[in-house]
Amino acid sequence: MPMPVDTAAVAVTGLHRGDNPQPGAAVIASLRRRFPGLRIVGLSYDPMESTIYCQDGCRLDAVYLLPYPRTGPKALMERLEGILEREAIGVIIPCLDSELMNFIEVQDGLARRGVKMMLPTKTAFLRRNKDALSLLCHRIEMPTPETRIAYDAAELAKFAAQIGYPVYVKGIYYEAHLATTEAELYAAFKELAEMWGLPVMVQEMVAGEEYDVVGLGDGKGGNIGSCSIRKMLRTSAGKGFAGVVVADPRIDALVRRLIRALRWAGPFELEFIKAPGRPHLLFEMNPRFPAWVDFPSQLGCNLPASLLERLLGMEPDRLAPCEAGRMFIRHSVDVLGDIADLAELASTGERAGAPLLTFSRRP
């Protein structure tokens, strides 16, 4: 079904595609794969986010800077109201963990301005937080690695000794450090607390294969569609750099159990680890699409497009099952830009047109 001609723009966040890529570029590529003429606006926290300067399938029609998530929902809403005076945005797709609570807090105000989002309830969002996920898993009998939270380093060290080294030390939003000694644990606690705040978590280290699931919850306990992969390559930060589709009914059953318990609405990513002799253990649930979401879109399972269709009241296109054995491997390229674009965005907080293409050519 074609996009209605009067459809307002779609705004997307999470535009960095470096060694720890954010999902925004993949979401944009998925949307353009289904609706090539769609106007897409980037909402960025940094004028150096690489997607701002792309001219390929993840290109943007305009970019606006946002205040950092730590400034809170009021600052976000004030900035969005200013952007809405300039830009007819009808849908926002947030793509970063750290900003989701702010968007949940302002979604009613945005709805009154005609802006739609597909987000979980505040209760559901908090129940899957890294510091609460272990409790949720125990309540619904979902296998998970042993995890404890702490607000000071001494308490964290006590928990690590009980679990047994080596352990992972995790920040409340991002990052995990492997600690094999108490000294390494203290150093990791200090770094993560300064970067992301408290609490900090300690989790047993489970050696095994990692699996990743991307999906879209309907808010009523159902899963609109999903794709499961086994990670084949990982970066130093643990991010999947290559993956292969798997068909595993055990993973599918765990996904259904969790989404049903949370009555999750919107995108999600579930991360599992499978050690020999143990079930699949859920160790993380992220409340947004992962950076590899355009991979299933290329296989006919376009979850970002399905999200947009539902928000706009369109008849959703059929989501094809992802065939086991299909794989992806990430490929890095250099993105060309013009310093004038960077200067404009850094000084004014916005860039309303496409990136400049003023490169000289040699005969």
mmCIF file with all atom_site columns, N, CA and C in Angstrom, residues 1-71:
data_model
loop_
_atom_site.group_PDB
_atom_site.id
_atom_site.type_symbol
_atom_site.label_atom_id
_atom_site.label_alt_id
_atom_site.label_comp_id
_atom_site.label_asym_id
_atom_site.label_entity_id
_atom_site.label_seq_id
_atom_site.pdbx_PDB_ins_code
_atom_site.Cartn_x
_atom_site.Cartn_y
_atom_site.Cartn_z
_atom_site.occupancy
_atom_site.B_iso_or_equiv
_atom_site.pdbx_formal_charge
_atom_site.auth_seq_id
_atom_site.auth_comp_id
_atom_site.auth_asym_id
_atom_site.auth_atom_id
_atom_site.pdbx_PDB_model_num
ATOM 1   N N  . MET A 1 1  ? 0.854  -1.197 0.000  1.00 0.00 ? 1  MET A N  1
ATOM 2   C CA . MET A 1 1  ? 0.000  0.000  0.000  1.00 0.00 ? 1  MET A CA 1
ATOM 3   C C  . MET A 1 1  ? 0.886  1.241  0.000  1.00 0.00 ? 1  MET A C  1
ATOM 4   N N  . PRO A 1 2  ? 0.609  2.221  -0.904 1.00 0.00 ? 2  PRO A N  1
ATOM 5   C CA . PRO A 1 2  ? 1.449  3.423  -0.943 1.00 0.00 ? 2  PRO A CA 1
ATOM 6   C C  . PRO A 1 2  ? 1.222  4.294  0.277  1.00 0.00 ? 2  PRO A C  1
ATOM 7   N N  . MET A 1 3  ? 2.242  5.087  0.611  1.00 0.00 ? 3  MET A N  1
ATOM 8   C CA . MET A 1 3  ? 2.140  6.020  1.726  1.00 0.00 ? 3  MET A CA 1
ATOM 9   C C  . MET A 1 3  ? 1.162  7.135  1.363  1.00 0.00 ? 3  MET A C  1
ATOM 10  N N  . PRO A 1 4  ? 0.223  7.493  2.272  1.00 0.00 ? 4  PRO A N  1
ATOM 11  C CA . PRO A 1 4  ? -0.681 8.608  1.993  1.00 0.00 ? 4  PRO A CA 1
ATOM 12  C C  . PRO A 1 4  ? 0.095  9.871  1.640  1.00 0.00 ? 4  PRO A C  1
ATOM 13  N N  . VAL A 1 5  ? -0.414 10.627 0.683  1.00 0.00 ? 5  VAL A N  1
ATOM 14  C CA . VAL A 1 5  ? 0.329  11.781 0.187  1.00 0.00 ? 5  VAL A CA 1
ATOM 15  C C  . VAL A 1 5  ? 0.452  12.872 1.248  1.00 0.00 ? 5  VAL A C  1
ATOM 16  N N  . ASP A 1 6  ? -0.471 12.906 2.216  1.00 0.00 ? 6  ASP A N  1
ATOM 17  C CA . ASP A 1 6  ? -0.428 13.956 3.226  1.00 0.00 ? 6  ASP A CA 1
ATOM 18  C C  . ASP A 1 6  ? 0.296  13.527 4.498  1.00 0.00 ? 6  ASP A C  1
ATOM 19  N N  . THR A 1 7  ? 1.039  12.408 4.434  1.00 0.00 ? 7  THR A N  1
ATOM 20  C CA . THR A 1 7  ? 1.746  11.919 5.609  1.00 0.00 ? 7  THR A CA 1
ATOM 21  C C  . THR A 1 7  ? 2.821  12.899 6.052  1.00 0.00 ? 7  THR A C  1
ATOM 22  N N  . ALA A 1 8  ? 2.819  13.219 7.337  1.00 0.00 ? 8  ALA A N  1
ATOM 23  C CA . ALA A 1 8  ? 3.848  14.097 7.882  1.00 0.00 ? 8  ALA A CA 1
ATOM 24  C C  . ALA A 1 8  ? 5.164  13.337 7.986  1.00 0.00 ? 8  ALA A C  1
ATOM 25  N N  . ALA A 1 9  ? 6.213  14.063 8.340  1.00 0.00 ? 9  ALA A N  1
ATOM 26  C CA . ALA A 1 9  ? 7.546  13.476 8.425  1.00 0.00 ? 9  ALA A CA 1
ATOM 27  C C  . ALA A 1 9  ? 7.654  12.512 9.596  1.00 0.00 ? 9  ALA A C  1
ATOM 28  N N  . VAL A 1 10 ? 8.608  11.604 9.487  1.00 0.00 ? 10 VAL A N  1
ATOM 29  C CA . VAL A 1 10 ? 8.962  10.685 10.566 1.00 0.00 ? 10 VAL A CA 1
ATOM 30  C C  . VAL A 1 10 ? 10.312 11.110 11.118 1.00 0.00 ? 10 VAL A C  1
ATOM 31  N N  . ALA A 1 11 ? 10.423 11.226 12.445 1.00 0.00 ? 11 ALA A N  1
ATOM 32  C CA . ALA A 1 11 ? 11.677 11.607 13.088 1.00 0.00 ? 11 ALA A CA 1
ATOM 33  C C  . ALA A 1 11 ? 12.296 10.389 13.750 1.00 0.00 ? 11 ALA A C  1
ATOM 34  N N  . VAL A 1 12 ? 13.622 10.272 13.644 1.00 0.00 ? 12 VAL A N  1
ATOM 35  C CA . VAL A 1 12 ? 14.366 9.122  14.149 1.00 0.00 ? 12 VAL A CA 1
ATOM 36  C C  . VAL A 1 12 ? 15.582 9.613  14.918 1.00 0.00 ? 12 VAL A C  1
ATOM 37  N N  . THR A 1 13 ? 15.885 8.987  16.040 1.00 0.00 ? 13 THR A N  1
ATOM 38  C CA . THR A 1 13 ? 17.081 9.306  16.829 1.00 0.00 ? 13 THR A CA 1
ATOM 39  C C  . THR A 1 13 ? 18.120 8.192  16.673 1.00 0.00 ? 13 THR A C  1
ATOM 40  N N  . GLY A 1 14 ? 19.242 8.302  17.392 1.00 0.00 ? 14 GLY A N  1
ATOM 41  C CA . GLY A 1 14 ? 20.255 7.251  17.391 1.00 0.00 ? 14 GLY A CA 1
ATOM 42  C C  . GLY A 1 14 ? 21.011 7.169  16.090 1.00 0.00 ? 14 GLY A C  1
ATOM 43  N N  . LEU A 1 15 ? 21.717 8.248  15.689 1.00 0.00 ? 15 LEU A N  1
ATOM 44  C CA . LEU A 1 15 ? 22.275 8.384  14.350 1.00 0.00 ? 15 LEU A CA 1
ATOM 45  C C  . LEU A 1 15 ? 23.766 8.079  14.246 1.00 0.00 ? 15 LEU A C  1
ATOM 46  N N  . HIS A 1 16 ? 24.382 7.594  15.301 1.00 0.00 ? 16 HIS A N  1
ATOM 47  C CA . HIS A 1 16 ? 25.822 7.287  15.263 1.00 0.00 ? 16 HIS A CA 1
ATOM 48  C C  . HIS A 1 16 ? 26.033 5.872  14.738 1.00 0.00 ? 16 HIS A C  1
ATOM 49  N N  . ARG A 1 17 ? 27.007 5.721  13.812 1.00 0.00 ? 17 ARG A N  1
ATOM 50  C CA . ARG A 1 17 ? 27.277 4.401  13.240 1.00 0.00 ? 17 ARG A CA 1
ATOM 51  C C  . ARG A 1 17 ? 28.761 4.062  13.332 1.00 0.00 ? 17 ARG A C  1
ATOM 52  N N  . GLY A 1 18 ? 29.350 4.275  14.487 1.00 0.00 ? 18 GLY A N  1
ATOM 53  C CA . GLY A 1 18 ? 30.763 3.969  14.669 1.00 0.00 ? 18 GLY A CA 1
ATOM 54  C C  . GLY A 1 18 ? 30.971 2.533  15.125 1.00 0.00 ? 18 GLY A C  1
ATOM 55  N N  . ASP A 1 19 ? 32.007 2.315  15.967 1.00 0.00 ? 19 ASP A N  1
ATOM 56  C CA . ASP A 1 19 ? 32.319 0.962  16.405 1.00 0.00 ? 19 ASP A CA 1
ATOM 57  C C  . ASP A 1 19 ? 31.264 0.410  17.364 1.00 0.00 ? 19 ASP A C  1
ATOM 58  N N  . ASN A 1 20 ? 30.449 1.295  17.943 1.00 0.00 ? 20 ASN A N  1
ATOM 59  C CA . ASN A 1 20 ? 29.323 0.879  18.772 1.00 0.00 ? 20 ASN A CA 1
ATOM 60  C C  . ASN A 1 20 ? 28.061 1.490  18.162 1.00 0.00 ? 20 ASN A C  1
ATOM 61  N N  . PRO A 1 21 ? 27.590 0.926  17.030 1.00 0.00 ? 21 PRO A N  1
ATOM 62  C CA . PRO A 1 21 ? 26.573 1.610  16.226 1.00 0.00 ? 21 PRO A CA 1
ATOM 63  C C  . PRO A 1 21 ? 25.222 1.710  16.920 1.00 0.00 ? 21 PRO A C  1
ATOM 64  N N  . GLN A 1 22 ? 24.563 2.837  16.697 1.00 0.00 ? 22 GLN A N  1
ATOM 65  C CA . GLN A 1 22 ? 23.208 3.043  17.180 1.00 0.00 ? 22 GLN A CA 1
ATOM 66  C C  . GLN A 1 22 ? 22.215 2.624  16.087 1.00 0.00 ? 22 GLN A C  1
ATOM 67  N N  . PRO A 1 23 ? 20.956 2.410  16.444 1.00 0.00 ? 23 PRO A N  1
ATOM 68  C CA . PRO A 1 23 ? 20.007 1.808  15.490 1.00 0.00 ? 23 PRO A CA 1
ATOM 69  C C  . PRO A 1 23 ? 19.420 2.747  14.447 1.00 0.00 ? 23 PRO A C  1
ATOM 70  N N  . GLY A 1 24 ? 19.545 4.072  14.619 1.00 0.00 ? 24 GLY A N  1
ATOM 71  C CA . GLY A 1 24 ? 18.805 5.000  13.776 1.00 0.00 ? 24 GLY A CA 1
ATOM 72  C C  . GLY A 1 24 ? 19.006 4.809  12.290 1.00 0.00 ? 24 GLY A C  1
ATOM 73  N N  . ALA A 1 25 ? 20.237 4.628  11.846 1.00 0.00 ? 25 ALA A N  1
ATOM 74  C CA . ALA A 1 25 ? 20.502 4.486  10.407 1.00 0.00 ? 25 ALA A CA 1
ATOM 75  C C  . ALA A 1 25 ? 19.817 3.249  9.844  1.00 0.00 ? 25 ALA A C  1
ATOM 76  N N  . ALA A 1 26 ? 19.812 2.149  10.591 1.00 0.00 ? 26 ALA A N  1
ATOM 77  C CA . ALA A 1 26 ? 19.164 0.922  10.127 1.00 0.00 ? 26 ALA A CA 1
ATOM 78  C C  . ALA A 1 26 ? 17.653 1.095  10.075 1.00 0.00 ? 26 ALA A C  1
ATOM 79  N N  . VAL A 1 27 ? 17.089 1.836  11.036 1.00 0.00 ? 27 VAL A N  1
ATOM 80  C CA . VAL A 1 27 ? 15.653 2.109  11.022 1.00 0.00 ? 27 VAL A CA 1
ATOM 81  C C  . VAL A 1 27 ? 15.296 2.954  9.800  1.00 0.00 ? 27 VAL A C  1
ATOM 82  N N  . ILE A 1 28 ? 16.101 3.975  9.526  1.00 0.00 ? 28 ILE A N  1
ATOM 83  C CA . ILE A 1 28 ? 15.863 4.832  8.358  1.00 0.00 ? 28 ILE A CA 1
ATOM 84  C C  . ILE A 1 28 ? 15.944 4.022  7.066  1.00 0.00 ? 28 ILE A C  1
ATOM 85  N N  . ALA A 1 29 ? 16.967 3.181  6.951  1.00 0.00 ? 29 ALA A N  1
ATOM 86  C CA . ALA A 1 29 ? 17.118 2.357  5.745  1.00 0.00 ? 29 ALA A CA 1
ATOM 87  C C  . ALA A 1 29 ? 15.915 1.437  5.564  1.00 0.00 ? 29 ALA A C  1
ATOM 88  N N  . SER A 1 30 ? 15.391 0.887  6.668  1.00 0.00 ? 30 SER A N  1
ATOM 89  C CA . SER A 1 30 ? 14.217 0.015  6.592  1.00 0.00 ? 30 SER A CA 1
ATOM 90  C C  . SER A 1 30 ? 12.991 0.793  6.120  1.00 0.00 ? 30 SER A C  1
ATOM 91  N N  . LEU A 1 31 ? 12.817 2.005  6.646  1.00 0.00 ? 31 LEU A N  1
ATOM 92  C CA . LEU A 1 31 ? 11.669 2.820  6.251  1.00 0.00 ? 31 LEU A CA 1
ATOM 93  C C  . LEU A 1 31 ? 11.753 3.189  4.776  1.00 0.00 ? 31 LEU A C  1
ATOM 94  N N  . ARG A 1 32 ? 12.930 3.575  4.314  1.00 0.00 ? 32 ARG A N  1
ATOM 95  C CA . ARG A 1 32 ? 13.084 3.956  2.904  1.00 0.00 ? 32 ARG A CA 1
ATOM 96  C C  . ARG A 1 32 ? 12.962 2.740  1.990  1.00 0.00 ? 32 ARG A C  1
ATOM 97  N N  . ARG A 1 33 ? 13.284 1.572  2.491  1.00 0.00 ? 33 ARG A N  1
ATOM 98  C CA . ARG A 1 33 ? 13.135 0.351  1.701  1.00 0.00 ? 33 ARG A CA 1
ATOM 99  C C  . ARG A 1 33 ? 11.655 0.125  1.341  1.00 0.00 ? 33 ARG A C  1
ATOM 100 N N  . ARG A 1 34 ? 10.775 0.501  2.263  1.00 0.00 ? 34 ARG A N  1
ATOM 101 C CA . ARG A 1 34 ? 9.326  0.332  2.031  1.00 0.00 ? 34 ARG A CA 1
ATOM 102 C C  . ARG A 1 34 ? 8.692  1.587  1.452  1.00 0.00 ? 34 ARG A C  1
ATOM 103 N N  . PHE A 1 35 ? 9.150  2.769  1.903  1.00 0.00 ? 35 PHE A N  1
ATOM 104 C CA . PHE A 1 35 ? 8.567  4.045  1.483  1.00 0.00 ? 35 PHE A CA 1
ATOM 105 C C  . PHE A 1 35 ? 9.689  4.988  1.061  1.00 0.00 ? 35 PHE A C  1
ATOM 106 N N  . PRO A 1 36 ? 10.204 4.855  -0.156 1.00 0.00 ? 36 PRO A N  1
ATOM 107 C CA . PRO A 1 36 ? 11.384 5.617  -0.586 1.00 0.00 ? 36 PRO A CA 1
ATOM 108 C C  . PRO A 1 36 ? 11.189 7.127  -0.586 1.00 0.00 ? 36 PRO A C  1
ATOM 109 N N  . GLY A 1 37 ? 9.956  7.616  -0.758 1.00 0.00 ? 37 GLY A N  1
ATOM 110 C CA . GLY A 1 37 ? 9.740  9.054  -0.796 1.00 0.00 ? 37 GLY A CA 1
ATOM 111 C C  . GLY A 1 37 ? 9.396  9.676  0.540  1.00 0.00 ? 37 GLY A C  1
ATOM 112 N N  . LEU A 1 38 ? 9.442  8.912  1.605  1.00 0.00 ? 38 LEU A N  1
ATOM 113 C CA . LEU A 1 38 ? 9.091  9.408  2.933  1.00 0.00 ? 38 LEU A CA 1
ATOM 114 C C  . LEU A 1 38 ? 10.058 10.501 3.394  1.00 0.00 ? 38 LEU A C  1
ATOM 115 N N  . ARG A 1 39 ? 9.525  11.579 3.993  1.00 0.00 ? 39 ARG A N  1
ATOM 116 C CA . ARG A 1 39 ? 10.387 12.613 4.569  1.00 0.00 ? 39 ARG A CA 1
ATOM 117 C C  . ARG A 1 39 ? 10.823 12.150 5.957  1.00 0.00 ? 39 ARG A C  1
ATOM 118 N N  . ILE A 1 40 ? 12.130 12.052 6.156  1.00 0.00 ? 40 ILE A N  1
ATOM 119 C CA . ILE A 1 40 ? 12.675 11.566 7.425  1.00 0.00 ? 40 ILE A CA 1
ATOM 120 C C  . ILE A 1 40 ? 13.564 12.637 8.027  1.00 0.00 ? 40 ILE A C  1
ATOM 121 N N  . VAL A 1 41 ? 13.303 12.951 9.284  1.00 0.00 ? 41 VAL A N  1
ATOM 122 C CA . VAL A 1 41 ? 14.025 13.978 10.028 1.00 0.00 ? 41 VAL A CA 1
ATOM 123 C C  . VAL A 1 41 ? 14.888 13.299 11.089 1.00 0.00 ? 41 VAL A C  1
ATOM 124 N N  . GLY A 1 42 ? 16.138 13.701 11.167 1.00 0.00 ? 42 GLY A N  1
ATOM 125 C CA . GLY A 1 42 ? 17.029 13.183 12.191 1.00 0.00 ? 42 GLY A CA 1
ATOM 126 C C  . GLY A 1 42 ? 16.988 14.053 13.434 1.00 0.00 ? 42 GLY A C  1
ATOM 127 N N  . LEU A 1 43 ? 16.880 13.414 14.595 1.00 0.00 ? 43 LEU A N  1
ATOM 128 C CA . LEU A 1 43 ? 16.986 14.095 15.887 1.00 0.00 ? 43 LEU A CA 1
ATOM 129 C C  . LEU A 1 43 ? 18.285 13.627 16.525 1.00 0.00 ? 43 LEU A C  1
ATOM 130 N N  . SER A 1 44 ? 19.240 14.530 16.621 1.00 0.00 ? 44 SER A N  1
ATOM 131 C CA . SER A 1 44 ? 20.607 14.165 16.981 1.00 0.00 ? 44 SER A CA 1
ATOM 132 C C  . SER A 1 44 ? 21.033 14.836 18.280 1.00 0.00 ? 44 SER A C  1
ATOM 133 N N  . TYR A 1 45 ? 21.940 14.173 18.984 1.00 0.00 ? 45 TYR A N  1
ATOM 134 C CA . TYR A 1 45 ? 22.514 14.752 20.192 1.00 0.00 ? 45 TYR A CA 1
ATOM 135 C C  . TYR A 1 45 ? 23.912 15.310 19.951 1.00 0.00 ? 45 TYR A C  1
ATOM 136 N N  . ASP A 1 46 ? 24.449 15.076 18.757 1.00 0.00 ? 46 ASP A N  1
ATOM 137 C CA . ASP A 1 46 ? 25.820 15.471 18.474 1.00 0.00 ? 46 ASP A CA 1
ATOM 138 C C  . ASP A 1 46 ? 25.953 15.738 16.975 1.00 0.00 ? 46 ASP A C  1
ATOM 139 N N  . PRO A 1 47 ? 26.489 16.888 16.573 1.00 0.00 ? 47 PRO A N  1
ATOM 140 C CA . PRO A 1 47 ? 26.625 17.176 15.137 1.00 0.00 ? 47 PRO A CA 1
ATOM 141 C C  . PRO A 1 47 ? 27.615 16.270 14.420 1.00 0.00 ? 47 PRO A C  1
ATOM 142 N N  . MET A 1 48 ? 28.355 15.430 15.157 1.00 0.00 ? 48 MET A N  1
ATOM 143 C CA . MET A 1 48 ? 29.294 14.510 14.521 1.00 0.00 ? 48 MET A CA 1
ATOM 144 C C  . MET A 1 48 ? 28.702 13.118 14.303 1.00 0.00 ? 48 MET A C  1
ATOM 145 N N  . GLU A 1 49 ? 27.418 12.916 14.555 1.00 0.00 ? 49 GLU A N  1
ATOM 146 C CA . GLU A 1 49 ? 26.813 11.611 14.304 1.00 0.00 ? 49 GLU A CA 1
ATOM 147 C C  . GLU A 1 49 ? 26.798 11.347 12.798 1.00 0.00 ? 49 GLU A C  1
ATOM 148 N N  . SER A 1 50 ? 27.336 10.217 12.390 1.00 0.00 ? 50 SER A N  1
ATOM 149 C CA . SER A 1 50 ? 27.691 10.002 10.984 1.00 0.00 ? 50 SER A CA 1
ATOM 150 C C  . SER A 1 50 ? 26.497 9.952  10.038 1.00 0.00 ? 50 SER A C  1
ATOM 151 N N  . THR A 1 51 ? 25.348 9.452  10.486 1.00 0.00 ? 51 THR A N  1
ATOM 152 C CA . THR A 1 51 ? 24.197 9.339  9.598  1.00 0.00 ? 51 THR A CA 1
ATOM 153 C C  . THR A 1 51 ? 23.743 10.698 9.072  1.00 0.00 ? 51 THR A C  1
ATOM 154 N N  . ILE A 1 52 ? 24.044 11.759 9.793  1.00 0.00 ? 52 ILE A N  1
ATOM 155 C CA . ILE A 1 52 ? 23.673 13.112 9.370  1.00 0.00 ? 52 ILE A CA 1
ATOM 156 C C  . ILE A 1 52 ? 24.193 13.405 7.966  1.00 0.00 ? 52 ILE A C  1
ATOM 157 N N  . TYR A 1 53 ? 25.337 12.831 7.620  1.00 0.00 ? 53 TYR A N  1
ATOM 158 C CA . TYR A 1 53 ? 26.014 13.188 6.378  1.00 0.00 ? 53 TYR A CA 1
ATOM 159 C C  . TYR A 1 53 ? 25.854 12.129 5.282  1.00 0.00 ? 53 TYR A C  1
ATOM 160 N N  . CYS A 1 54 ? 25.025 11.119 5.519  1.00 0.00 ? 54 CYS A N  1
ATOM 161 C CA . CYS A 1 54 ? 24.854 10.048 4.534  1.00 0.00 ? 54 CYS A CA 1
ATOM 162 C C  . CYS A 1 54 ? 23.989 10.493 3.360  1.00 0.00 ? 54 CYS A C  1
ATOM 163 N N  . GLN A 1 55 ? 24.295 9.949  2.199  1.00 0.00 ? 55 GLN A N  1
ATOM 164 C CA . GLN A 1 55 ? 23.512 10.213 0.992  1.00 0.00 ? 55 GLN A CA 1
ATOM 165 C C  . GLN A 1 55 ? 22.969 8.929  0.378  1.00 0.00 ? 55 GLN A C  1
ATOM 166 N N  . ASP A 1 56 ? 23.046 7.820  1.126  1.00 0.00 ? 56 ASP A N  1
ATOM 167 C CA . ASP A 1 56 ? 22.576 6.549  0.586  1.00 0.00 ? 56 ASP A CA 1
ATOM 168 C C  . ASP A 1 56 ? 21.178 6.250  1.123  1.00 0.00 ? 56 ASP A C  1
ATOM 169 N N  . GLY A 1 57 ? 20.864 5.002  1.356  1.00 0.00 ? 57 GLY A N  1
ATOM 170 C CA . GLY A 1 57 ? 19.532 4.607  1.786  1.00 0.00 ? 57 GLY A CA 1
ATOM 171 C C  . GLY A 1 57 ? 19.139 5.083  3.169  1.00 0.00 ? 57 GLY A C  1
ATOM 172 N N  . CYS A 1 58 ? 20.078 5.566  3.959  1.00 0.00 ? 58 CYS A N  1
ATOM 173 C CA . CYS A 1 58 ? 19.734 6.090  5.287  1.00 0.00 ? 58 CYS A CA 1
ATOM 174 C C  . CYS A 1 58 ? 19.854 7.620  5.322  1.00 0.00 ? 58 CYS A C  1
ATOM 175 N N  . ARG A 1 59 ? 19.701 8.259  4.162  1.00 0.00 ? 59 ARG A N  1
ATOM 176 C CA . ARG A 1 59 ? 19.826 9.717  4.087  1.00 0.00 ? 59 ARG A CA 1
ATOM 177 C C  . ARG A 1 59 ? 18.706 10.396 4.878  1.00 0.00 ? 59 ARG A C  1
ATOM 178 N N  . LEU A 1 60 ? 18.979 11.609 5.314  1.00 0.00 ? 60 LEU A N  1
ATOM 179 C CA . LEU A 1 60 ? 18.016 12.418 6.053  1.00 0.00 ? 60 LEU A CA 1
ATOM 180 C C  . LEU A 1 60 ? 17.622 13.642 5.231  1.00 0.00 ? 60 LEU A C  1
ATOM 181 N N  . ASP A 1 61 ? 16.398 14.129 5.449  1.00 0.00 ? 61 ASP A N  1
ATOM 182 C CA . ASP A 1 61 ? 15.935 15.333 4.785  1.00 0.00 ? 61 ASP A CA 1
ATOM 183 C C  . ASP A 1 61 ? 16.166 16.581 5.617  1.00 0.00 ? 61 ASP A C  1
ATOM 184 N N  . ALA A 1 62 ? 16.347 16.421 6.916  1.00 0.00 ? 62 ALA A N  1
ATOM 185 C CA . ALA A 1 62 ? 16.631 17.536 7.824  1.00 0.00 ? 62 ALA A CA 1
ATOM 186 C C  . ALA A 1 62 ? 17.147 16.960 9.126  1.00 0.00 ? 62 ALA A C  1
ATOM 187 N N  . VAL A 1 63 ? 17.863 17.788 9.884  1.00 0.00 ? 63 VAL A N  1
ATOM 188 C CA . VAL A 1 63 ? 18.428 17.362 11.168 1.00 0.00 ? 63 VAL A CA 1
ATOM 189 C C  . VAL A 1 63 ? 18.243 18.473 12.188 1.00 0.00 ? 63 VAL A C  1
ATOM 190 N N  . TYR A 1 64 ? 17.892 18.073 13.418 1.00 0.00 ? 64 TYR A N  1
ATOM 191 C CA . TYR A 1 64 ? 17.756 19.015 14.527 1.00 0.00 ? 64 TYR A CA 1
ATOM 192 C C  . TYR A 1 64 ? 18.455 18.430 15.747 1.00 0.00 ? 64 TYR A C  1
ATOM 193 N N  . LEU A 1 65 ? 19.177 19.261 16.464 1.00 0.00 ? 65 LEU A N  1
ATOM 194 C CA . LEU A 1 65 ? 19.850 18.823 17.678 1.00 0.00 ? 65 LEU A CA 1
ATOM 195 C C  . LEU A 1 65 ? 18.885 18.832 18.860 1.00 0.00 ? 65 LEU A C  1
ATOM 196 N N  . LEU A 1 66 ? 19.026 17.827 19.725 1.00 0.00 ? 66 LEU A N  1
ATOM 197 C CA . LEU A 1 66 ? 18.250 17.722 20.959 1.00 0.00 ? 66 LEU A CA 1
ATOM 198 C C  . LEU A 1 66 ? 19.152 17.932 22.163 1.00 0.00 ? 66 LEU A C  1
ATOM 199 N N  . PRO A 1 67 ? 18.604 18.361 23.309 1.00 0.00 ? 67 PRO A N  1
ATOM 200 C CA . PRO A 1 67 ? 19.387 18.384 24.541 1.00 0.00 ? 67 PRO A CA 1
ATOM 201 C C  . PRO A 1 67 ? 19.662 16.956 24.995 1.00 0.00 ? 67 PRO A C  1
ATOM 202 N N  . TYR A 1 68 ? 20.780 16.734 25.647 1.00 0.00 ? 68 TYR A N  1
ATOM 203 C CA . TYR A 1 68 ? 21.132 15.382 26.080 1.00 0.00 ? 68 TYR A CA 1
ATOM 204 C C  . TYR A 1 68 ? 20.073 14.821 27.022 1.00 0.00 ? 68 TYR A C  1
ATOM 205 N N  . PRO A 1 69 ? 19.852 13.504 27.002 1.00 0.00 ? 69 PRO A N  1
ATOM 206 C CA . PRO A 1 69 ? 18.794 12.896 27.814 1.00 0.00 ? 69 PRO A CA 1
ATOM 207 C C  . PRO A 1 69 ? 18.857 13.238 29.298 1.00 0.00 ? 69 PRO A C  1
ATOM 208 N N  . ARG A 1 70 ? 20.058 13.453 29.839 1.00 0.00 ? 70 ARG A N  1
ATOM 209 C CA . ARG A 1 70 ? 20.166 13.733 31.272 1.00 0.00 ? 70 ARG A CA 1
ATOM 210 C C  . ARG A 1 70 ? 19.497 15.051 31.660 1.00 0.00 ? 70 ARG A C  1
ATOM 211 N N  . THR A 1 71 ? 19.171 15.921 30.700 1.00 0.00 ? 71 THR A N  1
ATOM 212 C CA . THR A 1 71 ? 18.492 17.174 31.030 1.00 0.00 ? 71 THR A CA 1
ATOM 213 C C  . THR A 1 71 ? 17.025 16.963 31.357 1.00 0.00 ? 71 THR A C  1
#
